[in-house]
Amino acid sequence: MKKLTTTITTNNGTKREISVWLNEETAEKLEKCDVNILHEYILEEYKSRLIERKETRRHQSLNKSLEHGFDVIDKNLDLEDIVFQKIEAERLHKALTELTSEQRQLIEKIYFKEEKQTDIARE
């Protein structure tokens, strides 16, 4: 492995050295290239490794959280939908309690057990 280094200018105007480790063959080929090509290659490789490192850390952090019993909130969930579903479930439960035992059994067979009405009628 061989370390290649280049200098970049950061957003605030300061100079900074960045380095990447490459296999010997790739490093030797790049050292024979134009300085601008070498600079761009090192910069892109550096960015790629930063992204890869960030993703690895994010996944490790998520896995650790789940292992220790922490729930992760799904940002795609809409609070309004959750509340609406809860209200609807409560209304359904209340309506079911007002039915006779026979009516509740029929609803259970049709909607929860997905039995066909023709099969139920034959009983």
Coordinates of C-alpha atoms in Angstrom, one line a residue:
M1 CA 0.0 0.0 0.0
K2 CA 1.1 3.5 -0.8
K3 CA -0.1 6.8 0.6
L4 CA -0.8 9.6 -1.9
T5 CA -1.4 13.1 -0.7
T6 CA -2.7 16.3 -2.3
T7 CA -3.6 19.8 -1.0
I8 CA -7.1 21.2 -1.2
T9 CA -8.6 24.6 -0.4
T10 CA -11.6 24.3 2.0
N11 CA -14.7 26.4 1.9
N12 CA -13.3 28.9 4.3
G13 CA -10.2 29.4 2.2
T14 CA -7.7 27.4 4.3
K15 CA -5.3 24.9 2.7
R16 CA -5.5 21.3 3.9
E17 CA -3.7 18.1 3.0
I18 CA -5.8 15.0 2.3
S19 CA -4.4 11.5 1.8
V20 CA -5.6 8.1 0.6
W21 CA -3.9 4.7 0.7
L22 CA -3.8 2.8 -2.6
N23 CA -2.3 -0.4 -3.8
E24 CA 1.2 0.0 -5.2
E25 CA 0.3 -0.6 -8.9
T26 CA -2.5 2.0 -8.9
A27 CA -0.3 4.5 -7.0
E28 CA 2.5 4.1 -9.4
K29 CA 0.3 4.6 -12.5
L30 CA -1.3 7.8 -10.9
E31 CA 2.1 9.2 -10.1
K32 CA 3.0 9.1 -13.8
C33 CA -0.2 11.1 -14.7
D34 CA -0.7 14.8 -15.0
V35 CA -0.8 16.5 -11.5
N36 CA -4.4 17.7 -12.1
I37 CA -5.5 14.1 -12.8
L38 CA -3.7 12.9 -9.7
H39 CA -5.2 15.7 -7.6
E40 CA -8.8 14.9 -8.8
Y41 CA -8.3 11.1 -8.3
I42 CA -7.2 11.6 -4.7
L43 CA -10.0 14.1 -4.0
E44 CA -12.7 11.8 -5.4
E45 CA -11.3 8.7 -3.6
Y46 CA -11.1 10.7 -0.4
K47 CA -14.8 11.8 -0.8
S48 CA -15.9 8.3 -1.6
R49 CA -14.2 6.9 1.5
L50 CA -15.7 9.6 3.7
I51 CA -19.2 8.7 2.5
E52 CA -18.5 5.0 3.0
R53 CA -17.2 5.7 6.5
K54 CA -20.3 7.8 7.4
E55 CA -22.7 5.1 6.1
T56 CA -20.9 2.5 8.1
R57 CA -21.1 4.5 11.2
R58 CA -24.8 5.3 10.7
H59 CA -25.5 1.5 10.3
Q60 CA -23.5 0.6 13.3
S61 CA -25.2 3.3 15.4
L62 CA -28.6 2.1 14.2
N63 CA -27.8 -1.6 15.0
K64 CA -26.4 -0.7 18.5
S65 CA -29.6 1.3 19.2
L66 CA -31.8 -1.6 18.2
E67 CA -29.7 -4.1 20.2
H68 CA -30.1 -2.0 23.3
G69 CA -33.9 -1.8 22.9
F70 CA -34.3 1.6 21.5
D71 CA -37.1 2.1 19.0
V72 CA -36.3 4.1 15.9
I73 CA -39.0 6.5 14.8
D74 CA -40.0 6.1 11.2
K75 CA -40.0 9.6 9.7
N76 CA -42.4 8.5 7.0
L77 CA -45.2 7.9 9.6
D78 CA -47.7 10.7 9.6
L79 CA -49.0 11.5 13.1
E80 CA -52.3 12.6 11.7
D81 CA -52.8 9.2 10.1
I82 CA -51.9 7.4 13.3
V83 CA -54.4 9.4 15.3
F84 CA -57.1 8.9 12.7
Q85 CA -56.5 5.1 12.7
K86 CA -56.7 5.0 16.5
I87 CA -60.0 7.0 16.4
E88 CA -61.4 4.6 13.8
A89 CA -60.4 1.6 15.7
E90 CA -62.1 2.9 18.8
R91 CA -65.3 3.6 16.9
L92 CA -65.2 0.1 15.4
H93 CA -64.7 -1.5 18.8
K94 CA -67.6 0.5 20.3
A95 CA -69.8 -0.5 17.3
L96 CA -68.9 -4.1 17.7
T97 CA -69.9 -4.1 21.4
E98 CA -73.3 -2.9 20.5
L99 CA -74.0 -6.0 18.3
T100 CA -75.5 -9.2 19.4
S101 CA -73.2 -12.2 19.9
E102 CA -74.5 -13.7 16.6
Q103 CA -73.8 -10.5 14.7
R104 CA -70.3 -10.2 16.1
Q105 CA -69.5 -13.8 15.1
L106 CA -70.8 -13.1 11.6
I107 CA -68.6 -9.9 11.3
E108 CA -65.6 -11.9 12.6
K109 CA -66.1 -14.7 10.1
I110 CA -66.5 -12.3 7.1
Y111 CA -63.9 -9.7 7.9
F112 CA -61.3 -11.3 10.1
K113 CA -61.4 -14.9 9.0
E114 CA -62.2 -13.9 5.4
E115 CA -64.8 -16.7 5.1
K116 CA -67.1 -16.5 2.1
Q117 CA -70.7 -15.4 2.7
T118 CA -72.0 -18.3 0.7
D119 CA -70.1 -20.8 2.9
I120 CA -71.4 -19.1 6.0
A121 CA -75.0 -19.3 4.6
R122 CA -74.6 -23.0 4.1
E123 CA -73.9 -23.5 7.9

